[in-house]
């Protein structure tokens, strides 16, 4: 059984070959993008076993997504390709000096129809960590029910629940999901969230207050409050450590948070100190920004260890 299992939608992401408004016509490079599958790929690269649960359309994009993720060593045996349904698609717009914009075409995708039948209790109970994000439960009512069911399934079997709210307000529409995501955050054993996300869910961006809420009012055993280029704070009850950011040449910040999560979780699996877990996450996140694409910049375990020691591979 995989050590870490992630559940969620993955799409084909069309990345423009040059920066500018999409309205003027672009050439695109297709890539694979999804917060949960990103994490599974990173976990596999870091030397641990990972599985990914999802639905895809039985179409060419669905095969592209599954084959790409499977090629990274991720177990895709619980990914369903559904005849007659389609895989989700997204386009990225990159303007100089501005945050990347994302345009989703995922409404009524195969993954939005996921339900409790997609999560096998036998499969996920064999894992050490079940990783979920706040993206999946806002896709549909059935995805919300599935996410809650998955959390309940592992509660008494020794498998920890990892949760990253990963707030995507473009997916919320007219509904406010903050209360639902706040409840899920407090139900998780491992919480990794952005400082600004904490402001949305808990009404505060003060790290001390965020940690107090997680440890005193939730089930949290491990926490990481991410703050982008300003670093992070990693914590367990009674101990918190400031993790400075690592220097990097940022090309594309998309996927950095997922890489951080993967490094942090792998540190937990290995029984490392909370400081070491935080440093693994921060280093992975920094390296992930140095290439375009969600997973292209994420390093191998050897490259991560060299980076953590302040060394680089010999180039020639």
JSON list of C-alpha atoms in Angstrom, two decimals, residues 18-225:
[
{"chain": "A", "resi": 18, "resn": "UNK", "atom": "CA", "xyz": [5.13, 33.58, -24.17]},
{"chain": "A", "resi": 19, "resn": "UNK", "atom": "CA", "xyz": [3.67, 36.10, -21.75]},
{"chain": "A", "resi": 20, "resn": "UNK", "atom": "CA", "xyz": [0.67, 38.21, -22.70]},
{"chain": "A", "resi": 21, "resn": "UNK", "atom": "CA", "xyz": [-3.12, 38.33, -22.87]},
{"chain": "A", "resi": 22, "resn": "UNK", "atom": "CA", "xyz": [-4.70, 35.17, -24.23]},
{"chain": "A", "resi": 23, "resn": "UNK", "atom": "CA", "xyz": [-7.10, 37.25, -26.35]},
{"chain": "A", "resi": 24, "resn": "UNK", "atom": "CA", "xyz": [-4.33, 37.94, -28.83]},
{"chain": "A", "resi": 25, "resn": "UNK", "atom": "CA", "xyz": [-3.80, 34.28, -29.62]},
{"chain": "A", "resi": 26, "resn": "UNK", "atom": "CA", "xyz": [-1.12, 32.07, -28.20]},
{"chain": "A", "resi": 27, "resn": "UNK", "atom": "CA", "xyz": [0.74, 28.86, -28.73]},
{"chain": "A", "resi": 28, "resn": "UNK", "atom": "CA", "xyz": [0.42, 26.53, -25.76]},
{"chain": "A", "resi": 29, "resn": "UNK", "atom": "CA", "xyz": [2.30, 23.66, -24.20]},
{"chain": "A", "resi": 30, "resn": "UNK", "atom": "CA", "xyz": [0.09, 21.05, -22.52]},
{"chain": "A", "resi": 31, "resn": "UNK", "atom": "CA", "xyz": [1.11, 20.09, -19.00]},
{"chain": "A", "resi": 32, "resn": "UNK", "atom": "CA", "xyz": [-0.51, 18.15, -16.17]},
{"chain": "A", "resi": 33, "resn": "UNK", "atom": "CA", "xyz": [-1.72, 20.08, -13.12]},
{"chain": "A", "resi": 34, "resn": "UNK", "atom": "CA", "xyz": [-3.56, 19.21, -9.93]},
{"chain": "A", "resi": 35, "resn": "UNK", "atom": "CA", "xyz": [-2.64, 20.00, -6.33]},
{"chain": "A", "resi": 36, "resn": "UNK", "atom": "CA", "xyz": [-3.18, 16.46, -5.08]},
{"chain": "A", "resi": 37, "resn": "UNK", "atom": "CA", "xyz": [-1.45, 14.64, -7.92]},
{"chain": "A", "resi": 38, "resn": "UNK", "atom": "CA", "xyz": [1.37, 17.20, -7.76]},
{"chain": "A", "resi": 39, "resn": "UNK", "atom": "CA", "xyz": [1.95, 16.18, -4.16]},
{"chain": "A", "resi": 40, "resn": "UNK", "atom": "CA", "xyz": [1.84, 12.49, -5.03]},
{"chain": "A", "resi": 41, "resn": "UNK", "atom": "CA", "xyz": [4.47, 13.01, -7.74]},
{"chain": "A", "resi": 42, "resn": "UNK", "atom": "CA", "xyz": [6.73, 14.94, -5.36]},
{"chain": "A", "resi": 43, "resn": "UNK", "atom": "CA", "xyz": [6.38, 12.28, -2.65]},
{"chain": "A", "resi": 44, "resn": "UNK", "atom": "CA", "xyz": [7.43, 9.63, -5.16]},
{"chain": "A", "resi": 45, "resn": "UNK", "atom": "CA", "xyz": [10.45, 11.70, -6.21]},
{"chain": "A", "resi": 46, "resn": "UNK", "atom": "CA", "xyz": [11.45, 12.06, -2.58]},
{"chain": "A", "resi": 47, "resn": "UNK", "atom": "CA", "xyz": [11.72, 8.29, -2.20]},
{"chain": "A", "resi": 48, "resn": "UNK", "atom": "CA", "xyz": [8.36, 7.42, -0.66]},
{"chain": "A", "resi": 49, "resn": "UNK", "atom": "CA", "xyz": [5.36, 5.58, -2.10]},
{"chain": "A", "resi": 50, "resn": "UNK", "atom": "CA", "xyz": [2.29, 7.53, -3.18]},
{"chain": "A", "resi": 51, "resn": "UNK", "atom": "CA", "xyz": [-1.14, 6.82, -4.57]},
{"chain": "A", "resi": 52, "resn": "UNK", "atom": "CA", "xyz": [-3.66, 9.09, -6.25]},
{"chain": "A", "resi": 53, "resn": "UNK", "atom": "CA", "xyz": [-7.46, 8.68, -6.36]},
{"chain": "A", "resi": 54, "resn": "UNK", "atom": "CA", "xyz": [-9.53, 10.51, -8.98]},
{"chain": "A", "resi": 55, "resn": "UNK", "atom": "CA", "xyz": [-11.82, 10.30, -11.98]},
{"chain": "A", "resi": 56, "resn": "UNK", "atom": "CA", "xyz": [-10.88, 11.20, -15.53]},
{"chain": "A", "resi": 57, "resn": "UNK", "atom": "CA", "xyz": [-12.76, 11.23, -18.76]},
{"chain": "A", "resi": 58, "resn": "UNK", "atom": "CA", "xyz": [-12.02, 8.28, -21.00]},
{"chain": "A", "resi": 59, "resn": "UNK", "atom": "CA", "xyz": [-10.61, 10.71, -23.53]},
{"chain": "A", "resi": 60, "resn": "UNK", "atom": "CA", "xyz": [-7.16, 11.57, -24.84]},
{"chain": "A", "resi": 61, "resn": "UNK", "atom": "CA", "xyz": [-6.58, 14.12, -22.07]},
{"chain": "A", "resi": 62, "resn": "UNK", "atom": "CA", "xyz": [-7.57, 11.54, -19.49]},
{"chain": "A", "resi": 63, "resn": "UNK", "atom": "CA", "xyz": [-5.03, 9.06, -20.82]},
{"chain": "A", "resi": 64, "resn": "UNK", "atom": "CA", "xyz": [-2.39, 11.81, -20.97]},
{"chain": "A", "resi": 65, "resn": "UNK", "atom": "CA", "xyz": [-2.98, 12.74, -17.33]},
{"chain": "A", "resi": 66, "resn": "UNK", "atom": "CA", "xyz": [-3.02, 9.17, -16.02]},
{"chain": "A", "resi": 67, "resn": "UNK", "atom": "CA", "xyz": [-0.02, 8.05, -18.01]},
{"chain": "A", "resi": 68, "resn": "UNK", "atom": "CA", "xyz": [2.04, 11.09, -17.00]},
{"chain": "A", "resi": 69, "resn": "UNK", "atom": "CA", "xyz": [1.37, 10.63, -13.29]},
{"chain": "A", "resi": 70, "resn": "UNK", "atom": "CA", "xyz": [1.82, 6.86, -13.44]},
{"chain": "A", "resi": 71, "resn": "UNK", "atom": "CA", "xyz": [5.18, 7.36, -15.14]},
{"chain": "A", "resi": 72, "resn": "UNK", "atom": "CA", "xyz": [6.35, 9.22, -12.01]},
{"chain": "A", "resi": 73, "resn": "UNK", "atom": "CA", "xyz": [5.90, 6.07, -9.94]},
{"chain": "A", "resi": 74, "resn": "UNK", "atom": "CA", "xyz": [2.54, 7.03, -8.45]},
{"chain": "A", "resi": 75, "resn": "UNK", "atom": "CA", "xyz": [-0.04, 4.26, -7.97]},
{"chain": "A", "resi": 76, "resn": "UNK", "atom": "CA", "xyz": [-3.00, 5.13, -10.21]},
{"chain": "A", "resi": 77, "resn": "UNK", "atom": "CA", "xyz": [-4.89, 1.86, -9.74]},
{"chain": "A", "resi": 78, "resn": "UNK", "atom": "CA", "xyz": [-7.77, 3.75, -8.08]},
{"chain": "A", "resi": 79, "resn": "UNK", "atom": "CA", "xyz": [-8.15, 6.31, -10.87]},
{"chain": "A", "resi": 80, "resn": "UNK", "atom": "CA", "xyz": [-11.34, 5.71, -12.87]},
{"chain": "A", "resi": 81, "resn": "UNK", "atom": "CA", "xyz": [-11.59, 6.58, -16.56]},
{"chain": "A", "resi": 82, "resn": "UNK", "atom": "CA", "xyz": [-15.26, 7.20, -17.23]},
{"chain": "A", "resi": 83, "resn": "UNK", "atom": "CA", "xyz": [-16.69, 6.61, -20.70]},
{"chain": "A", "resi": 84, "resn": "UNK", "atom": "CA", "xyz": [-18.65, 9.52, -22.11]},
{"chain": "A", "resi": 85, "resn": "UNK", "atom": "CA", "xyz": [-17.27, 12.08, -19.65]},
{"chain": "A", "resi": 86, "resn": "UNK", "atom": "CA", "xyz": [-14.48, 14.58, -20.14]},
{"chain": "A", "resi": 87, "resn": "UNK", "atom": "CA", "xyz": [-11.33, 15.54, -18.31]},
{"chain": "A", "resi": 88, "resn": "UNK", "atom": "CA", "xyz": [-10.91, 19.06, -16.97]},
{"chain": "A", "resi": 89, "resn": "UNK", "atom": "CA", "xyz": [-8.86, 21.68, -18.77]},
{"chain": "A", "resi": 90, "resn": "UNK", "atom": "CA", "xyz": [-7.32, 24.96, -17.64]},
{"chain": "A", "resi": 91, "resn": "UNK", "atom": "CA", "xyz": [-5.42, 27.79, -19.33]},
{"chain": "A", "resi": 92, "resn": "UNK", "atom": "CA", "xyz": [-2.80, 29.97, -17.72]},
{"chain": "A", "resi": 93, "resn": "UNK", "atom": "CA", "xyz": [-2.24, 33.65, -18.54]},
{"chain": "A", "resi": 94, "resn": "UNK", "atom": "CA", "xyz": [1.10, 35.12, -17.54]},
{"chain": "A", "resi": 95, "resn": "UNK", "atom": "CA", "xyz": [1.70, 38.86, -17.63]},
{"chain": "A", "resi": 96, "resn": "UNK", "atom": "CA", "xyz": [5.03, 40.48, -16.72]},
{"chain": "A", "resi": 97, "resn": "UNK", "atom": "CA", "xyz": [5.09, 41.57, -13.09]},
{"chain": "A", "resi": 98, "resn": "UNK", "atom": "CA", "xyz": [1.65, 40.15, -12.28]},
{"chain": "A", "resi": 99, "resn": "UNK", "atom": "CA", "xyz": [0.38, 37.01, -10.62]},
{"chain": "A", "resi": 100, "resn": "UNK", "atom": "CA", "xyz": [-0.47, 34.20, -13.03]},
{"chain": "A", "resi": 101, "resn": "UNK", "atom": "CA", "xyz": [-4.19, 34.08, -13.91]},
{"chain": "A", "resi": 102, "resn": "UNK", "atom": "CA", "xyz": [-5.96, 30.76, -14.32]},
{"chain": "A", "resi": 103, "resn": "UNK", "atom": "CA", "xyz": [-9.03, 30.10, -16.47]},
{"chain": "A", "resi": 104, "resn": "UNK", "atom": "CA", "xyz": [-10.83, 26.86, -15.62]},
{"chain": "A", "resi": 105, "resn": "UNK", "atom": "CA", "xyz": [-12.90, 24.67, -17.94]},
{"chain": "A", "resi": 106, "resn": "UNK", "atom": "CA", "xyz": [-13.71, 21.98, -15.39]},
{"chain": "A", "resi": 107, "resn": "UNK", "atom": "CA", "xyz": [-17.45, 22.36, -14.76]},
{"chain": "A", "resi": 108, "resn": "UNK", "atom": "CA", "xyz": [-19.15, 18.96, -15.07]},
{"chain": "A", "resi": 109, "resn": "UNK", "atom": "CA", "xyz": [-15.80, 17.25, -15.57]},
{"chain": "A", "resi": 110, "resn": "UNK", "atom": "CA", "xyz": [-15.46, 13.56, -14.72]},
{"chain": "A", "resi": 111, "resn": "UNK", "atom": "CA", "xyz": [-13.71, 14.43, -11.45]},
{"chain": "A", "resi": 112, "resn": "UNK", "atom": "CA", "xyz": [-16.54, 16.71, -10.32]},
{"chain": "A", "resi": 113, "resn": "UNK", "atom": "CA", "xyz": [-18.72, 13.59, -10.22]},
{"chain": "A", "resi": 114, "resn": "UNK", "atom": "CA", "xyz": [-16.55, 11.80, -7.67]},
{"chain": "A", "resi": 115, "resn": "UNK", "atom": "CA", "xyz": [-18.48, 10.35, -4.75]},
{"chain": "A", "resi": 116, "resn": "UNK", "atom": "CA", "xyz": [-18.04, 7.99, -1.82]},
{"chain": "A", "resi": 117, "resn": "UNK", "atom": "CA", "xyz": [-17.73, 4.99, -4.16]},
{"chain": "A", "resi": 118, "resn": "UNK", "atom": "CA", "xyz": [-14.38, 6.36, -5.36]},
{"chain": "A", "resi": 119, "resn": "UNK", "atom": "CA", "xyz": [-12.67, 5.98, -1.97]},
{"chain": "A", "resi": 120, "resn": "UNK", "atom": "CA", "xyz": [-11.99, 2.42, -0.94]},
{"chain": "A", "resi": 121, "resn": "UNK", "atom": "CA", "xyz": [-11.76, 2.08, 2.84]},
{"chain": "A", "resi": 122, "resn": "UNK", "atom": "CA", "xyz": [-9.42, -0.90, 2.47]},
{"chain": "A", "resi": 123, "resn": "UNK", "atom": "CA", "xyz": [-7.10, 1.08, 0.20]},
{"chain": "A", "resi": 124, "resn": "UNK", "atom": "CA", "xyz": [-6.83, 4.31, 2.19]},
{"chain": "A", "resi": 125, "resn": "UNK", "atom": "CA", "xyz": [-6.71, 2.60, 5.57]},
{"chain": "A", "resi": 126, "resn": "UNK", "atom": "CA", "xyz": [-3.47, 0.94, 4.47]},
{"chain": "A", "resi": 127, "resn": "UNK", "atom": "CA", "xyz": [-1.79, 4.32, 4.09]},
{"chain": "A", "resi": 128, "resn": "UNK", "atom": "CA", "xyz": [0.06, 6.29, 6.73]},
{"chain": "A", "resi": 129, "resn": "UNK", "atom": "CA", "xyz": [-1.24, 9.66, 5.52]},
{"chain": "A", "resi": 130, "resn": "UNK", "atom": "CA", "xyz": [-4.37, 10.60, 3.56]},
{"chain": "A", "resi": 131, "resn": "UNK", "atom": "CA", "xyz": [-3.85, 13.98, 1.88]},
{"chain": "A", "resi": 132, "resn": "UNK", "atom": "CA", "xyz": [-6.80, 16.19, 1.01]},
{"chain": "A", "resi": 133, "resn": "UNK", "atom": "CA", "xyz": [-7.21, 19.80, -0.05]},
{"chain": "A", "resi": 134, "resn": "UNK", "atom": "CA", "xyz": [-9.95, 22.40, 0.03]},
{"chain": "A", "resi": 135, "resn": "UNK", "atom": "CA", "xyz": [-10.23, 22.25, -3.75]},
{"chain": "A", "resi": 136, "resn": "UNK", "atom": "CA", "xyz": [-12.02, 18.90, -3.97]},
{"chain": "A", "resi": 137, "resn": "UNK", "atom": "CA", "xyz": [-14.96, 19.59, -1.62]},
{"chain": "A", "resi": 138, "resn": "UNK", "atom": "CA", "xyz": [-15.99, 22.74, -3.51]},
{"chain": "A", "resi": 139, "resn": "UNK", "atom": "CA", "xyz": [-16.25, 20.99, -6.89]},
{"chain": "A", "resi": 140, "resn": "UNK", "atom": "CA", "xyz": [-19.70, 19.49, -6.18]},
{"chain": "A", "resi": 141, "resn": "UNK", "atom": "CA", "xyz": [-21.94, 18.20, -3.41]},
{"chain": "A", "resi": 142, "resn": "UNK", "atom": "CA", "xyz": [-20.84, 14.63, -4.16]},
{"chain": "A", "resi": 143, "resn": "UNK", "atom": "CA", "xyz": [-17.17, 15.65, -3.89]},
{"chain": "A", "resi": 144, "resn": "UNK", "atom": "CA", "xyz": [-17.92, 17.32, -0.55]},
{"chain": "A", "resi": 145, "resn": "UNK", "atom": "CA", "xyz": [-19.58, 14.15, 0.73]},
{"chain": "A", "resi": 146, "resn": "UNK", "atom": "CA", "xyz": [-16.69, 12.04, -0.54]},
{"chain": "A", "resi": 147, "resn": "UNK", "atom": "CA", "xyz": [-14.12, 14.22, 1.21]},
{"chain": "A", "resi": 148, "resn": "UNK", "atom": "CA", "xyz": [-15.99, 14.01, 4.51]},
{"chain": "A", "resi": 149, "resn": "UNK", "atom": "CA", "xyz": [-16.41, 10.25, 4.14]},
{"chain": "A", "resi": 150, "resn": "UNK", "atom": "CA", "xyz": [-12.71, 9.76, 3.44]},
{"chain": "A", "resi": 151, "resn": "UNK", "atom": "CA", "xyz": [-11.78, 11.72, 6.56]},
{"chain": "A", "resi": 152, "resn": "UNK", "atom": "CA", "xyz": [-14.15, 9.60, 8.63]},
{"chain": "A", "resi": 153, "resn": "UNK", "atom": "CA", "xyz": [-12.89, 6.32, 7.17]},
{"chain": "A", "resi": 154, "resn": "UNK", "atom": "CA", "xyz": [-9.35, 6.71, 8.49]},
{"chain": "A", "resi": 155, "resn": "UNK", "atom": "CA", "xyz": [-10.14, 8.31, 11.82]},
{"chain": "A", "resi": 156, "resn": "UNK", "atom": "CA", "xyz": [-9.66, 5.15, 13.90]},
{"chain": "A", "resi": 157, "resn": "UNK", "atom": "CA", "xyz": [-7.16, 3.15, 11.87]},
{"chain": "A", "resi": 158, "resn": "UNK", "atom": "CA", "xyz": [-3.90, 4.98, 12.60]},
{"chain": "A", "resi": 159, "resn": "UNK", "atom": "CA", "xyz": [-3.80, 6.81, 9.25]},
{"chain": "A", "resi": 160, "resn": "UNK", "atom": "CA", "xyz": [-3.33, 10.55, 9.69]},
{"chain": "A", "resi": 161, "resn": "UNK", "atom": "CA", "xyz": [-5.32, 13.09, 7.68]},
{"chain": "A", "resi": 162, "resn": "UNK", "atom": "CA", "xyz": [-3.29, 15.84, 6.02]},
{"chain": "A", "resi": 163, "resn": "UNK", "atom": "CA", "xyz": [-5.17, 18.94, 4.86]},
{"chain": "A", "resi": 164, "resn": "UNK", "atom": "CA", "xyz": [-4.21, 22.03, 2.88]},
{"chain": "A", "resi": 165, "resn": "UNK", "atom": "CA", "xyz": [-7.16, 24.44, 2.39]},
{"chain": "A", "resi": 166, "resn": "UNK", "atom": "CA", "xyz": [-5.62, 25.52, -0.94]},
{"chain": "A", "resi": 167, "resn": "UNK", "atom": "CA", "xyz": [-8.31, 28.16, -1.34]},
{"chain": "A", "resi": 168, "resn": "UNK", "atom": "CA", "xyz": [-9.43, 28.77, -4.92]},
{"chain": "A", "resi": 169, "resn": "UNK", "atom": "CA", "xyz": [-12.18, 31.37, -4.76]},
{"chain": "A", "resi": 170, "resn": "UNK", "atom": "CA", "xyz": [-12.77, 31.11, -8.51]},
{"chain": "A", "resi": 171, "resn": "UNK", "atom": "CA", "xyz": [-14.28, 27.70, -7.77]},
{"chain": "A", "resi": 172, "resn": "UNK", "atom": "CA", "xyz": [-16.55, 28.95, -4.97]},
{"chain": "A", "resi": 173, "resn": "UNK", "atom": "CA", "xyz": [-18.92, 30.86, -7.22]},
{"chain": "A", "resi": 174, "resn": "UNK", "atom": "CA", "xyz": [-21.59, 32.57, -5.13]},
{"chain": "A", "resi": 175, "resn": "UNK", "atom": "CA", "xyz": [-21.24, 30.18, -2.17]},
{"chain": "A", "resi": 176, "resn": "UNK", "atom": "CA", "xyz": [-19.03, 30.85, 0.84]},
{"chain": "A", "resi": 177, "resn": "UNK", "atom": "CA", "xyz": [-17.12, 27.67, 1.70]},
{"chain": "A", "resi": 178, "resn": "UNK", "atom": "CA", "xyz": [-15.05, 29.19, 4.49]},
{"chain": "A", "resi": 179, "resn": "UNK", "atom": "CA", "xyz": [-16.99, 27.48, 7.32]},
{"chain": "A", "resi": 180, "resn": "UNK", "atom": "CA", "xyz": [-16.76, 24.06, 5.64]},
{"chain": "A", "resi": 181, "resn": "UNK", "atom": "CA", "xyz": [-13.03, 24.41, 5.01]},
{"chain": "A", "resi": 182, "resn": "UNK", "atom": "CA", "xyz": [-12.46, 25.73, 8.52]},
{"chain": "A", "resi": 183, "resn": "UNK", "atom": "CA", "xyz": [-14.16, 22.61, 9.94]},
{"chain": "A", "resi": 184, "resn": "UNK", "atom": "CA", "xyz": [-12.06, 20.33, 7.75]},
{"chain": "A", "resi": 185, "resn": "UNK", "atom": "CA", "xyz": [-8.88, 22.13, 8.74]},
{"chain": "A", "resi": 186, "resn": "UNK", "atom": "CA", "xyz": [-9.64, 21.59, 12.41]},
{"chain": "A", "resi": 187, "resn": "UNK", "atom": "CA", "xyz": [-10.44, 17.91, 11.78]},
{"chain": "A", "resi": 188, "resn": "UNK", "atom": "CA", "xyz": [-7.03, 17.16, 10.23]},
{"chain": "A", "resi": 189, "resn": "UNK", "atom": "CA", "xyz": [-4.00, 15.70, 12.02]},
{"chain": "A", "resi": 190, "resn": "UNK", "atom": "CA", "xyz": [-1.56, 17.59, 9.78]},
{"chain": "A", "resi": 191, "resn": "UNK", "atom": "CA", "xyz": [-2.41, 21.13, 8.62]},
{"chain": "A", "resi": 192, "resn": "UNK", "atom": "CA", "xyz": [-0.47, 23.10, 6.03]},
{"chain": "A", "resi": 193, "resn": "UNK", "atom": "CA", "xyz": [-1.97, 26.44, 5.10]},
{"chain": "A", "resi": 194, "resn": "UNK", "atom": "CA", "xyz": [-0.99, 29.86, 3.87]},
{"chain": "A", "resi": 195, "resn": "UNK", "atom": "CA", "xyz": [-1.01, 32.79, 6.28]},
{"chain": "A", "resi": 196, "resn": "UNK", "atom": "CA", "xyz": [-3.51, 34.64, 4.07]},
{"chain": "A", "resi": 197, "resn": "UNK", "atom": "CA", "xyz": [-5.69, 31.53, 3.90]},
{"chain": "A", "resi": 198, "resn": "UNK", "atom": "CA", "xyz": [-5.76, 31.48, 7.69]},
{"chain": "A", "resi": 199, "resn": "UNK", "atom": "CA", "xyz": [-7.05, 35.04, 7.56]},
{"chain": "A", "resi": 200, "resn": "UNK", "atom": "CA", "xyz": [-9.97, 33.89, 5.39]},
{"chain": "A", "resi": 201, "resn": "UNK", "atom": "CA", "xyz": [-10.77, 30.83, 7.50]},
{"chain": "A", "resi": 202, "resn": "UNK", "atom": "CA", "xyz": [-9.98, 32.01, 11.03]},
{"chain": "A", "resi": 203, "resn": "UNK", "atom": "CA", "xyz": [-10.04, 35.80, 10.81]},
{"chain": "A", "resi": 204, "resn": "UNK", "atom": "CA", "xyz": [-6.38, 36.23, 11.77]},
{"chain": "A", "resi": 205, "resn": "UNK", "atom": "CA", "xyz": [-3.00, 36.18, 10.05]},
{"chain": "A", "resi": 206, "resn": "UNK", "atom": "CA", "xyz": [-1.06, 36.21, 13.33]},
{"chain": "A", "resi": 207, "resn": "UNK", "atom": "CA", "xyz": [0.92, 32.98, 13.34]},
{"chain": "A", "resi": 208, "resn": "UNK", "atom": "CA", "xyz": [0.81, 32.52, 17.13]},
{"chain": "A", "resi": 209, "resn": "UNK", "atom": "CA", "xyz": [-2.96, 32.86, 17.10]},
{"chain": "A", "resi": 210, "resn": "UNK", "atom": "CA", "xyz": [-3.31, 30.49, 14.11]},
{"chain": "A", "resi": 211, "resn": "UNK", "atom": "CA", "xyz": [-1.28, 27.82, 15.90]},
{"chain": "A", "resi": 212, "resn": "UNK", "atom": "CA", "xyz": [-3.26, 28.33, 19.10]},
{"chain": "A", "resi": 213, "resn": "UNK", "atom": "CA", "xyz": [-6.51, 27.74, 17.22]},
{"chain": "A", "resi": 214, "resn": "UNK", "atom": "CA", "xyz": [-5.18, 24.63, 15.48]},
{"chain": "A", "resi": 215, "resn": "UNK", "atom": "CA", "xyz": [-3.69, 22.96, 18.55]},
{"chain": "A", "resi": 216, "resn": "UNK", "atom": "CA", "xyz": [-6.29, 23.95, 21.13]},
{"chain": "A", "resi": 217, "resn": "UNK", "atom": "CA", "xyz": [-9.47, 23.73, 19.06]},
{"chain": "A", "resi": 218, "resn": "UNK", "atom": "CA", "xyz": [-8.55, 21.11, 16.47]},
{"chain": "A", "resi": 219, "resn": "UNK", "atom": "CA", "xyz": [-7.02, 17.65, 16.15]},
{"chain": "A", "resi": 220, "resn": "UNK", "atom": "CA", "xyz": [-3.76, 19.08, 14.81]},
{"chain": "A", "resi": 221, "resn": "UNK", "atom": "CA", "xyz": [-0.54, 17.24, 15.65]},
{"chain": "A", "resi": 222, "resn": "UNK", "atom": "CA", "xyz": [1.69, 18.93, 13.05]},
{"chain": "A", "resi": 223, "resn": "UNK", "atom": "CA", "xyz": [1.24, 22.35, 11.45]},
{"chain": "A", "resi": 224, "resn": "UNK", "atom": "CA", "xyz": [2.95, 24.54, 8.89]},
{"chain": "A", "resi": 225, "resn": "UNK", "atom": "CA", "xyz": [1.94, 28.14, 8.23]}
]
